[in-house]
PDB file of C-alpha atoms and ligand atoms in Angstrom:
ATOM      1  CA  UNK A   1      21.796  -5.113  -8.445  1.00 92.00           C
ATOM      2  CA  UNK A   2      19.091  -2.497  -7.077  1.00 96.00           C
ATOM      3  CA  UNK A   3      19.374  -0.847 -10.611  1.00 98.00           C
ATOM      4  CA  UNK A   4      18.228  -4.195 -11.976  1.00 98.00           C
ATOM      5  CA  UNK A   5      15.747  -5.052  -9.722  1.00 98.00           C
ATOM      6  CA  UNK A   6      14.386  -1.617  -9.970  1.00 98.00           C
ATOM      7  CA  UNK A   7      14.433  -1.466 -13.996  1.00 98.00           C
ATOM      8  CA  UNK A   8      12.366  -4.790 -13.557  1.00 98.00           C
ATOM      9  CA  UNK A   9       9.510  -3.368 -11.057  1.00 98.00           C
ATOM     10  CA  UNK A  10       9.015  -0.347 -13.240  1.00 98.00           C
ATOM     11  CA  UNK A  11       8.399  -2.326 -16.732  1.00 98.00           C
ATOM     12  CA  UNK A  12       6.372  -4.796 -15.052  1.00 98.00           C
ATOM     13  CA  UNK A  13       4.218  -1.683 -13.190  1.00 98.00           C
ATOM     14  CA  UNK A  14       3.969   0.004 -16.814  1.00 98.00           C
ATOM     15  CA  UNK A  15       2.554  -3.371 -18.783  1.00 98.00           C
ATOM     16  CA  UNK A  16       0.414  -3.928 -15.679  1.00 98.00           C
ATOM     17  CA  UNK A  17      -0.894  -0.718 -15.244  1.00 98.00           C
ATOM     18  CA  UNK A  18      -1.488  -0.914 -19.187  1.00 98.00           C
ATOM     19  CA  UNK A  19      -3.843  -4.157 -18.815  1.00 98.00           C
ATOM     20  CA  UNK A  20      -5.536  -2.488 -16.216  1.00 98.00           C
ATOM     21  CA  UNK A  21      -6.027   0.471 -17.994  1.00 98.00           C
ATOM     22  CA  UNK A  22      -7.645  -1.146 -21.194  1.00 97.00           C
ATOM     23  CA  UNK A  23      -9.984  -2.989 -18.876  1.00 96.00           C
ATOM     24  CA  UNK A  24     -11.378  -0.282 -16.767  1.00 96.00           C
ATOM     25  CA  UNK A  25     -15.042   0.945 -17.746  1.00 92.00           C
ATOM     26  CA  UNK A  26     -15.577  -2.261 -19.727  1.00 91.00           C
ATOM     27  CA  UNK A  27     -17.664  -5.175 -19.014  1.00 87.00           C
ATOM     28  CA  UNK A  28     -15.682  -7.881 -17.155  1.00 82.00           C
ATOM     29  CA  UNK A  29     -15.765 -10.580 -14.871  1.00 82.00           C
ATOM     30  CA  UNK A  30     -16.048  -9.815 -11.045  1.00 86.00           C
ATOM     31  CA  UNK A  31     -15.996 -12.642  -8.104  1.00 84.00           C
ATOM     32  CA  UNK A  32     -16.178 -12.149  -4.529  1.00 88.00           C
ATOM     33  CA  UNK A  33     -13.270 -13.792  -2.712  1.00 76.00           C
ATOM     34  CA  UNK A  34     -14.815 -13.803   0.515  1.00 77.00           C
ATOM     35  CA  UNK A  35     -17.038 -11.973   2.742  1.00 72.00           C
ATOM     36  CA  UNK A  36     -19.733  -9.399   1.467  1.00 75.00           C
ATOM     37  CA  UNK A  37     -17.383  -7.082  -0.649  1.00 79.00           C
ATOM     38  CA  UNK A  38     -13.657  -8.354  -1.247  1.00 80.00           C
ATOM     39  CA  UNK A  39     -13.880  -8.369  -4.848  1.00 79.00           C
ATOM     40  CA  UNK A  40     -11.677  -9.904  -7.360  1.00 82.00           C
ATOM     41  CA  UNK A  41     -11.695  -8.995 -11.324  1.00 86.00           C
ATOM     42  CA  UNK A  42     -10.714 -10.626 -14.599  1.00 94.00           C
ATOM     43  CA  UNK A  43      -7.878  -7.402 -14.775  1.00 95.00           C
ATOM     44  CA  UNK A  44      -6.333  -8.495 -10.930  1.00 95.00           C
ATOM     45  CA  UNK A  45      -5.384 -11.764 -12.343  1.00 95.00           C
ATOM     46  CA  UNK A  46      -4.102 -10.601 -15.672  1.00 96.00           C
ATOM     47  CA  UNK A  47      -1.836  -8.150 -14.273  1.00 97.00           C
ATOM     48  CA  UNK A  48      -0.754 -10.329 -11.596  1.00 97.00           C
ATOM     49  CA  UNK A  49       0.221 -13.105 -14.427  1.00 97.00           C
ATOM     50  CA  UNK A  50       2.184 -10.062 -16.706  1.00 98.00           C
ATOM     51  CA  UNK A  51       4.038  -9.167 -13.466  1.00 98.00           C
ATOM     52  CA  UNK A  52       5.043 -12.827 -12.315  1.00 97.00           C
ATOM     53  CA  UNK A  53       6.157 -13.100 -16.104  1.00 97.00           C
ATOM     54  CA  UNK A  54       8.178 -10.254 -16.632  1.00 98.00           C
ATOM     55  CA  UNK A  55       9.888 -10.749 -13.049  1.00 97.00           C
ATOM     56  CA  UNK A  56      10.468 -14.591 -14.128  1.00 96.00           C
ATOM     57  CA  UNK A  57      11.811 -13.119 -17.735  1.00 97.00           C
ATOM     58  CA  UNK A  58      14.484 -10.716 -15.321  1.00 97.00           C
ATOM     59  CA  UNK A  59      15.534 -13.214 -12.245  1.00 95.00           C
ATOM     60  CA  UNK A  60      14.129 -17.327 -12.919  1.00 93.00           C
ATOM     61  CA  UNK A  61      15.475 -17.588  -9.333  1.00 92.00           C
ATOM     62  CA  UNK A  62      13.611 -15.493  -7.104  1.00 94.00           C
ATOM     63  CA  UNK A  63      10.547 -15.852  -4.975  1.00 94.00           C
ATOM     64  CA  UNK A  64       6.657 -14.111  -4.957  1.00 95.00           C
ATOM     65  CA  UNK A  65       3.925 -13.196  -2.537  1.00 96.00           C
ATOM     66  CA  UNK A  66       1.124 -12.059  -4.693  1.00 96.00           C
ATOM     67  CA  UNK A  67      -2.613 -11.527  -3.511  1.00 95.00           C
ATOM     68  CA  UNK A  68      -4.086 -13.487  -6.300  1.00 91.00           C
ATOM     69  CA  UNK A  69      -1.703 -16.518  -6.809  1.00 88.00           C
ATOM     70  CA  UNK A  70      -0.032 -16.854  -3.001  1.00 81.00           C
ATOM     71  CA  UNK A  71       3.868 -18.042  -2.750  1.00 81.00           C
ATOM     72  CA  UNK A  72       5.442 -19.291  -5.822  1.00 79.00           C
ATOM     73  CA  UNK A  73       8.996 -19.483  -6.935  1.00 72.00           C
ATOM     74  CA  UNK A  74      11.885 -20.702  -5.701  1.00 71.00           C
ATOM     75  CA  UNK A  75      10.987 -20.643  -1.799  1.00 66.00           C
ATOM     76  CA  UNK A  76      13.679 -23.067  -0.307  1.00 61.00           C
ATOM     77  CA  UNK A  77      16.851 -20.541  -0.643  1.00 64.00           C
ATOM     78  CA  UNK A  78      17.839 -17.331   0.248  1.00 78.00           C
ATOM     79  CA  UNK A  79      16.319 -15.668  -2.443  1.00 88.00           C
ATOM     80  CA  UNK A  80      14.838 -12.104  -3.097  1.00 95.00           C
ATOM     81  CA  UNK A  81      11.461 -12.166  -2.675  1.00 96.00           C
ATOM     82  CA  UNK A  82       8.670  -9.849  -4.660  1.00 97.00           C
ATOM     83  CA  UNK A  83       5.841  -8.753  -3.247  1.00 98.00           C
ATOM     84  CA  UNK A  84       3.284  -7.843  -5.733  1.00 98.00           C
ATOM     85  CA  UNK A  85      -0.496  -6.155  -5.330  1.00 98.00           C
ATOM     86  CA  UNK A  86      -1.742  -6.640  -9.123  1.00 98.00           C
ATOM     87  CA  UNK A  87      -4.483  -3.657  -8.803  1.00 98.00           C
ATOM     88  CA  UNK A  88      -4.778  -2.139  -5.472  1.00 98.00           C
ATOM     89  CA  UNK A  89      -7.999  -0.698  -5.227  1.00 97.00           C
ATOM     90  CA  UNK A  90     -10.429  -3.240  -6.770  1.00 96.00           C
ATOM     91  CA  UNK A  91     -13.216  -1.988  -5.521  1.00 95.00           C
ATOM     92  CA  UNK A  92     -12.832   1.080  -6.977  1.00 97.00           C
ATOM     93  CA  UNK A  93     -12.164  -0.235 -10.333  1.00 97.00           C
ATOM     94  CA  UNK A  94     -14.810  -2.477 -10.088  1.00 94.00           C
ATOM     95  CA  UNK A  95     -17.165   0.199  -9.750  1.00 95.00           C
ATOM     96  CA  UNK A  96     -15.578   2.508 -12.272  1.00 96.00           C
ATOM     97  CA  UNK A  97     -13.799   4.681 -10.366  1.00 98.00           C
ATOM     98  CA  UNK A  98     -10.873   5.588 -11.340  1.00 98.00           C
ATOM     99  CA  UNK A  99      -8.184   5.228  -8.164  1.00 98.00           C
ATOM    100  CA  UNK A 100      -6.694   2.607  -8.099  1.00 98.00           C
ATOM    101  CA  UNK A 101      -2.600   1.226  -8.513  1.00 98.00           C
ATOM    102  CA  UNK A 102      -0.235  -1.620  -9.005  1.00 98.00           C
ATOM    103  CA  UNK A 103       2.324  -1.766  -6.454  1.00 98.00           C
ATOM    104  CA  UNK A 104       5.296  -4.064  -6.508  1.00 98.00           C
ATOM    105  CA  UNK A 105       7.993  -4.425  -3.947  1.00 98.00           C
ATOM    106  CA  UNK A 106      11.370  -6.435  -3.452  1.00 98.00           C
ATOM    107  CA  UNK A 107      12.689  -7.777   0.014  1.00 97.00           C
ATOM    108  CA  UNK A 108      15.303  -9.805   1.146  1.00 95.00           C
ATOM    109  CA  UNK A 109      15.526 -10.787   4.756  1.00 93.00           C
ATOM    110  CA  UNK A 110      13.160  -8.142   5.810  1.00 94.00           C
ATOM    111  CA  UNK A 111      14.628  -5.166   4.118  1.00 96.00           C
ATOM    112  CA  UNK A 112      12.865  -3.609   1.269  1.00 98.00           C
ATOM    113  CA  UNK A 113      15.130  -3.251  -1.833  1.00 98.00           C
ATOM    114  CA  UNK A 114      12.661  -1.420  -4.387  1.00 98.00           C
ATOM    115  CA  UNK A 115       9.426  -0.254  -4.405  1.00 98.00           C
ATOM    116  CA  UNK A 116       7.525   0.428  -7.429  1.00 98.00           C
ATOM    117  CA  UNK A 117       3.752   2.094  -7.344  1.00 99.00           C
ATOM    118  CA  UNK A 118       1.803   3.151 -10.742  1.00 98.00           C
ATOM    119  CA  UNK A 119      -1.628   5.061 -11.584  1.00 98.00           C
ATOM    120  CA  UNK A 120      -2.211   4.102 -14.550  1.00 98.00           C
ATOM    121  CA  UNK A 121      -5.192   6.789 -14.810  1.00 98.00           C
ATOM    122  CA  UNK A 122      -2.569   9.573 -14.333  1.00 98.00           C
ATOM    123  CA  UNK A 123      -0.212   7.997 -15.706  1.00 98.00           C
ATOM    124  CA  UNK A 124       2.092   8.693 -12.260  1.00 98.00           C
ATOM    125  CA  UNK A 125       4.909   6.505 -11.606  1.00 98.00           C
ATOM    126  CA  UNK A 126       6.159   6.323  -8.083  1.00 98.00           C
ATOM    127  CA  UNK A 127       9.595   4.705  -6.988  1.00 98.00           C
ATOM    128  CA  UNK A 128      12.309   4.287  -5.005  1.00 98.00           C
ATOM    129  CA  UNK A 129      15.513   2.409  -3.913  1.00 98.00           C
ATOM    130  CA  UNK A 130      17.482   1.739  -1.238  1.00 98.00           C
ATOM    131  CA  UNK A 131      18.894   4.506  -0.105  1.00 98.00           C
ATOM    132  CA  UNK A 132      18.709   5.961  -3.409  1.00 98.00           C
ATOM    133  CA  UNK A 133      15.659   8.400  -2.447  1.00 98.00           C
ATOM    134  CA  UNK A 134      12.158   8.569  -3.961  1.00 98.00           C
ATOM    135  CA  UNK A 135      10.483   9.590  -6.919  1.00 98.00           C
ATOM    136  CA  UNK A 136       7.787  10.612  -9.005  1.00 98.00           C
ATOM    137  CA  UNK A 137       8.121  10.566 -13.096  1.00 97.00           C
ATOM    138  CA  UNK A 138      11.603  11.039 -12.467  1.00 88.00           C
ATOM    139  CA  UNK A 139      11.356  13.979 -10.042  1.00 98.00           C
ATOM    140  CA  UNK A 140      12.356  13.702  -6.783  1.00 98.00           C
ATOM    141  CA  UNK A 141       9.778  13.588  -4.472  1.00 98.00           C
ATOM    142  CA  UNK A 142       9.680  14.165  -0.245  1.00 98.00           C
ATOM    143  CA  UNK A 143       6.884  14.278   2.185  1.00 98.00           C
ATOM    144  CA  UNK A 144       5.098  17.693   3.857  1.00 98.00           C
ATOM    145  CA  UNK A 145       6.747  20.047   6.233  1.00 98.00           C
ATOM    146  CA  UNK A 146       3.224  20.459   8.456  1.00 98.00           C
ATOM    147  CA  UNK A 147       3.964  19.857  12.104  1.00 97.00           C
ATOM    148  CA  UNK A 148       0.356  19.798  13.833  1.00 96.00           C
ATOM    149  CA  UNK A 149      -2.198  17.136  13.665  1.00 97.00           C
ATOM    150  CA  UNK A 150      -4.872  19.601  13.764  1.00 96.00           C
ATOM    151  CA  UNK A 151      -3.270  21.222   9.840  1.00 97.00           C
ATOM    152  CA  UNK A 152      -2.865  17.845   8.817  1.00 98.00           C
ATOM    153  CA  UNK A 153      -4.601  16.395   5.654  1.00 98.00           C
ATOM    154  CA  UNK A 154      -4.571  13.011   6.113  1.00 98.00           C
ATOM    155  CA  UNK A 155      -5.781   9.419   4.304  1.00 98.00           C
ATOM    156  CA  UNK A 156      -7.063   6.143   6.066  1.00 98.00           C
ATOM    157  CA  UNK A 157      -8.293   3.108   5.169  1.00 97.00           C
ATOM    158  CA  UNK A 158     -10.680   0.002   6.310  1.00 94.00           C
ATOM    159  CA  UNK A 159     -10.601  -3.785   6.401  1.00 89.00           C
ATOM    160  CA  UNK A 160     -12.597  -5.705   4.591  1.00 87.00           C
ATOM    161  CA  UNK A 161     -14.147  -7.280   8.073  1.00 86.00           C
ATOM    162  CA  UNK A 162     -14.523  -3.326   9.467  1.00 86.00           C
ATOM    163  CA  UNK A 163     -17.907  -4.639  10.607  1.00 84.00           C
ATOM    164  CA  UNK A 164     -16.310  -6.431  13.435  1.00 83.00           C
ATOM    165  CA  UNK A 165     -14.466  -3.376  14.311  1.00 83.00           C
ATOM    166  CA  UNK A 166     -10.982  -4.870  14.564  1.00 82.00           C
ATOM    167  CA  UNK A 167      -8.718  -2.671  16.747  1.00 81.00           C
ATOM    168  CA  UNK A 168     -11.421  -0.083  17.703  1.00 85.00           C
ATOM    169  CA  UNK A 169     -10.565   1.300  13.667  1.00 88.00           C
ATOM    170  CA  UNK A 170     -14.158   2.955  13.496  1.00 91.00           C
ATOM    171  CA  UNK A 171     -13.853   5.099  17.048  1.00 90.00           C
ATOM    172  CA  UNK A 172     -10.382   5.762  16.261  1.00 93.00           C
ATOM    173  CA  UNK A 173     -11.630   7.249  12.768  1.00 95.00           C
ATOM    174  CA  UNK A 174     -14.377   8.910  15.005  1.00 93.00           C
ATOM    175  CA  UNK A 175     -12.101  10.327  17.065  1.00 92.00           C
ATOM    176  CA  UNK A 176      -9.475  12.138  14.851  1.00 95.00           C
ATOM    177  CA  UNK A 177     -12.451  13.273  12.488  1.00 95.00           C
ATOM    178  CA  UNK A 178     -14.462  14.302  15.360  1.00 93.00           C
ATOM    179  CA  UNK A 179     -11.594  17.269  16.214  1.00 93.00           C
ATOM    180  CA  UNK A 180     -12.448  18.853  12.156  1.00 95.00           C
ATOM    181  CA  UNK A 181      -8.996  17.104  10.817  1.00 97.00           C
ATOM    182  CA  UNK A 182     -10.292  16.948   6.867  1.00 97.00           C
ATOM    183  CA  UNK A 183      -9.613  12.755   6.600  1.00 98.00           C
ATOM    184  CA  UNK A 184     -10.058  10.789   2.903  1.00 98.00           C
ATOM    185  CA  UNK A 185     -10.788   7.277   2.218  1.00 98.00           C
ATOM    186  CA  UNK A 186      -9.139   6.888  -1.421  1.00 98.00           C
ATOM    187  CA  UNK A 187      -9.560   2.958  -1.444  1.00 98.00           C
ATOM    188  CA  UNK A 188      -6.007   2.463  -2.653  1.00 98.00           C
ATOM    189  CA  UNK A 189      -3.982   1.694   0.321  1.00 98.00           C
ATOM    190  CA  UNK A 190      -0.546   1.985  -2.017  1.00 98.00           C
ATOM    191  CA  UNK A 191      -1.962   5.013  -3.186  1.00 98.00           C
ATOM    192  CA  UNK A 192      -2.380   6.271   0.310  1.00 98.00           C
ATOM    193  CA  UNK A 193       1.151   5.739   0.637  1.00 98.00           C
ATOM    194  CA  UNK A 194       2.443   7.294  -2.352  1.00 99.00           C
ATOM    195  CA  UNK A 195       0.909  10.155  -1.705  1.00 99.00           C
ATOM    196  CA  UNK A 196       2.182  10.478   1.745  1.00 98.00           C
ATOM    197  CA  UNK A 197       5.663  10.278   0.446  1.00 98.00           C
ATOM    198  CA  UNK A 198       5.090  13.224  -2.497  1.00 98.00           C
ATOM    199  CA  UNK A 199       3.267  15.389   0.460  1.00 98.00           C
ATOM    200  CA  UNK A 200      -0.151  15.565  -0.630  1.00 98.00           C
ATOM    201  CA  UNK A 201      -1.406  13.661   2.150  1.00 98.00           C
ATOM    202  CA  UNK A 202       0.343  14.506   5.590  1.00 98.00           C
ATOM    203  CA  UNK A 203      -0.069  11.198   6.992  1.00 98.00           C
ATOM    204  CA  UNK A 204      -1.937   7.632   6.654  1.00 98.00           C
ATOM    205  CA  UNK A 205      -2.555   5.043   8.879  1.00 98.00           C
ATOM    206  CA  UNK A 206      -4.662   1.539   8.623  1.00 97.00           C
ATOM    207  CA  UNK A 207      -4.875  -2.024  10.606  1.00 95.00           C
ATOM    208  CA  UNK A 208      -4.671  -5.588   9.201  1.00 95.00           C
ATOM    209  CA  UNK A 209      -2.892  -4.410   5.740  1.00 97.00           C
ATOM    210  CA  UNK A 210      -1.295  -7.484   3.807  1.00 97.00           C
ATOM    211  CA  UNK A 211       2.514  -7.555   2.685  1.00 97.00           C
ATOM    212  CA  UNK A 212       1.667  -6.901  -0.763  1.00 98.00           C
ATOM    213  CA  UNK A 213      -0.257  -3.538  -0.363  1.00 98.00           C
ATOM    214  CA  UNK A 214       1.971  -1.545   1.543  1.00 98.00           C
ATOM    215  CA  UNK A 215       5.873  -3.372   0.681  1.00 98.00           C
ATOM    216  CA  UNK A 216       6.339  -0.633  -2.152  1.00 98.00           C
ATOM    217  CA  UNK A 217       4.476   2.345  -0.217  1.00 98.00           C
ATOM    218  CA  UNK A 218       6.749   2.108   2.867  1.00 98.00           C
ATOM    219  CA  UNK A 219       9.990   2.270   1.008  1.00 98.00           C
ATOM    220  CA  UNK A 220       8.446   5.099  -0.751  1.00 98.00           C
ATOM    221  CA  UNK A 221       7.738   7.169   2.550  1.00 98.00           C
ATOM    222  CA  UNK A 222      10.652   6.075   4.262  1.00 98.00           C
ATOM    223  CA  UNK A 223      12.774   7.263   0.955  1.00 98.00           C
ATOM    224  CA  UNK A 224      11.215  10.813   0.833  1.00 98.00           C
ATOM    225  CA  UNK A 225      12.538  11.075   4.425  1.00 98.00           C
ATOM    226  CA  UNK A 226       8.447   9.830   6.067  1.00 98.00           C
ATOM    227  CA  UNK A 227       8.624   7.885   9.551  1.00 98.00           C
ATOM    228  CA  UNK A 228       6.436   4.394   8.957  1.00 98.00           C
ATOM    229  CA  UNK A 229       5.558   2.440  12.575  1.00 98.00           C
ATOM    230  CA  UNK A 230       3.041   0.614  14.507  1.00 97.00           C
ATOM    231  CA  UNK A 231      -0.106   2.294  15.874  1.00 95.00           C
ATOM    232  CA  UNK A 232       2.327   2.223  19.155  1.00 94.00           C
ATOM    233  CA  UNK A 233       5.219   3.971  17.601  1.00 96.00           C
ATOM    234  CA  UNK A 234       6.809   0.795  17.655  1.00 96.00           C
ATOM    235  CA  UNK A 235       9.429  -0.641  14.289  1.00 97.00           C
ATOM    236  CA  UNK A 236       7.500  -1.526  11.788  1.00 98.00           C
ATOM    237  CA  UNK A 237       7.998  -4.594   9.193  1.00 98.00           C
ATOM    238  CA  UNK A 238       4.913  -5.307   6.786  1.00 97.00           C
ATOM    239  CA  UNK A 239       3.798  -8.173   8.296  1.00 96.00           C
ATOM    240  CA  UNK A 240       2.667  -6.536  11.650  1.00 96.00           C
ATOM    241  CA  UNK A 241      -1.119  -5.735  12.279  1.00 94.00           C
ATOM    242  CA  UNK A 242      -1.035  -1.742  12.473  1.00 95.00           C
ATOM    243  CA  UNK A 243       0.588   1.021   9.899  1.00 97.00           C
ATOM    244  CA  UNK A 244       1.014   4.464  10.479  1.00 98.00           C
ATOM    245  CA  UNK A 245       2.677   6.173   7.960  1.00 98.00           C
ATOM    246  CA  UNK A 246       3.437  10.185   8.285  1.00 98.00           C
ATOM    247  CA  UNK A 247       6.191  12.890   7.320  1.00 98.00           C
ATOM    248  CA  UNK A 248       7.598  12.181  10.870  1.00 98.00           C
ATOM    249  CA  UNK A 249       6.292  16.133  12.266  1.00 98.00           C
ATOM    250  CA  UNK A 250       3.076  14.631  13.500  1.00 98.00           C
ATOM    251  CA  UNK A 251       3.912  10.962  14.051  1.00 98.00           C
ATOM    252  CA  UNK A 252       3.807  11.402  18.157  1.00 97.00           C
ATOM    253  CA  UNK A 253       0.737  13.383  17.854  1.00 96.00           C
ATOM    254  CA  UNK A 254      -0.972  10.797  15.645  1.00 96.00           C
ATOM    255  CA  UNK A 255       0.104   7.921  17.364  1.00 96.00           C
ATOM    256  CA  UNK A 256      -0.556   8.926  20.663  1.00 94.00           C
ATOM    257  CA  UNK A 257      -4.174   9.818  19.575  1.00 93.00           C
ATOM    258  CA  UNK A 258      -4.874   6.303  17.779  1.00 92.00           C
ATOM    259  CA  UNK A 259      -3.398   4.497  21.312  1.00 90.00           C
ATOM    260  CA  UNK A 260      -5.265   6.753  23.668  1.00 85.00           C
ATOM    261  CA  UNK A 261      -8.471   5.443  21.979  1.00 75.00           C
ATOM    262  CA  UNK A 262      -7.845   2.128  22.094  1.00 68.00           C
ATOM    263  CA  UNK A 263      -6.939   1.762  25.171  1.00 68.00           C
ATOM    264  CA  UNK A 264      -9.864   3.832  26.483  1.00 67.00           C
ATOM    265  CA  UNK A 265     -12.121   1.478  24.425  1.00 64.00           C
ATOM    266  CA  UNK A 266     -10.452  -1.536  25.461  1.00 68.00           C
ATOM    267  CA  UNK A 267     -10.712  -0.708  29.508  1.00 69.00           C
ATOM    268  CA  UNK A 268     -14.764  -0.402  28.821  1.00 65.00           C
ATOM    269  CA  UNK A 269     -14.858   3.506  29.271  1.00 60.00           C
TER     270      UNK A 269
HETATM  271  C1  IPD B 301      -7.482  -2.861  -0.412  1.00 77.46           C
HETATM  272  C2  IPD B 301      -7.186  -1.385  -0.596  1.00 77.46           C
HETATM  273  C3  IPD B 301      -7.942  -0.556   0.419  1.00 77.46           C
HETATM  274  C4  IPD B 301      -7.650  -0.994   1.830  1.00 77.46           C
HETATM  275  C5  IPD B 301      -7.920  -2.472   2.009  1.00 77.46           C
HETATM  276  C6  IPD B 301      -7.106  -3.275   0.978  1.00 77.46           C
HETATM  277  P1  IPD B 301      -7.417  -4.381  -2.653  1.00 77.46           P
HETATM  278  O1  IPD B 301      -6.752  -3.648  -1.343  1.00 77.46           O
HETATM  279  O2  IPD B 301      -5.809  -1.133  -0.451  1.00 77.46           O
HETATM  280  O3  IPD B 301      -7.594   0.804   0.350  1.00 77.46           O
HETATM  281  O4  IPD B 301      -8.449  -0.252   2.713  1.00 77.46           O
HETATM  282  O5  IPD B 301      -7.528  -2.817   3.327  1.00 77.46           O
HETATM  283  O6  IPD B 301      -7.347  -4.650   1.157  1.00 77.46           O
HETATM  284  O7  IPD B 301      -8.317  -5.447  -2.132  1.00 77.46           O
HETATM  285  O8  IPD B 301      -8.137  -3.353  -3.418  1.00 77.46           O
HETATM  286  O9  IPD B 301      -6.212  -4.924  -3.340  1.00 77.46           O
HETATM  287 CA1   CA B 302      -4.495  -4.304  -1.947  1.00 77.46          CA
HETATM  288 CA1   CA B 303      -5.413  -6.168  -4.966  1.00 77.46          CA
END
């Protein structure tokens, strides 16, 4: 069965990541779904409809959470569900930059089956399994060996609302990038993932992520032998409010650092 459902992921990532692909650097339709900058494109929907399709084509019985169309399927069972982010990084794309992913995951009472994440610019194909390791273009892949936060090279990302500040994300930015730890903000939270299970990135952490950006990422990690928790060090599940995501060496370190700040912040000192 996790063959299957992992055969599926990976054709629907390719035709996805093909759509997207054709569209970038052309001239297309962009909305704003809500706020100043949460963009939406032509391409997100597209993809998002090829995926559902080719899903439906494998298993007519299961279930989706998609950004762009919400729940569909059948919901009233026991039913895999997929977990699908059409084109993670859209405002990158929108802007013609090109980083940016599909990412599609299945779950089944909270357990992550198979994870699938594609760059369609590099044509890199990230995946995993169960218990069945992780992989890039068919090689196996595991995070970095580097055990001190102050060696690390590490990714984060930001809201959408990260004018409000929501969990103190901008001082606790300020305060790992204030000790000289080089930090990138890719725009691709799935991205930021894969790349912290292949090693290039030593560790990645973000607050309010959805499901559907991080379902196929945290397999990945945890796969390539990466520790995934709360800000608090706490299990993790992809509905909760806080990721950190590391190759385990530097997960105290990390997470004590992200804590310490907001806890400072939030006692007014
Ligand atoms: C966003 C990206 C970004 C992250 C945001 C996400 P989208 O997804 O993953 O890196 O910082 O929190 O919402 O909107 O491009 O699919
Ligand atoms: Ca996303
Ligand atoms: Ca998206």
């Amino acid at each position: 069965m996790l063959d299957e459902l992992l055969k599926c992921a990976k054709e629907a990532a390719l035709l996805a990541g093909g759509i997207i692909k054709e569209g970038f650097g052309t001239s297309f339709k962009i909305e704003n779904k809500e706020g100043k900058n949460n963009l939406v494109t032509e391409y997100d929907k597209l993809s998002e409809e090829a995926i559902i399709n080719k899903i439906t084509s494998f298993f007519p019985d299961h279930k989706f959470l998609a950004e762009e169309s919400g729940k569909s399927g059948f919901q009233n069972s026991d039913n895999i569900r997929w977990l699908i982010d059409p084109l993670d990084g859209t405002v990158n794309f929108a802007h013609q930059l090109p980083i940016f992913s599909v990412s599609i995951a299945a779950e089944l009472n909270k357990e992550l089956l198979v994870g699938v994440i594609y760059n369609p610019i590099l044509d890199e194909l990230f995946y995993a399994k169960k218990g069945g390791g992780a992989f890039m273009n068919d090689s196996r892949i595991s995070v970095s060996s580097t055990s001190s936060l102050d060696t690390s090279f590490l990714v984060t990302g930001f809201p959408y609302n990260v004018d409000k500040d929501p969990g103190y994300c901008v001082e606790q930015f300020i305060s790992i990038i204030r000790r000289g730890i080089p930090i990138r903000r890719l725009g691709s939270a799935a991205l930021d993932l894969a790349y912290v299970a292949n090693g290039r990135f030593d560790g990645f952490w973000e607050i309010e992520l959805k499901p559907w950006d991080v379902a196929a990422g945290v397999l990945l990690v945890r796969e390539a032998g990466g520790l995934v928790t709360q800000y608090n060090n706490e299990h993790y599940w992809v509905e909760d409010l806080s990721m950190l995501a590391t190759n385990g060496k530097i997960h105290e370190e990390i997470s004590a650092t992200l804590q310490s700040c907001f806890i400072e912040l939030s006692n007014g000192n």
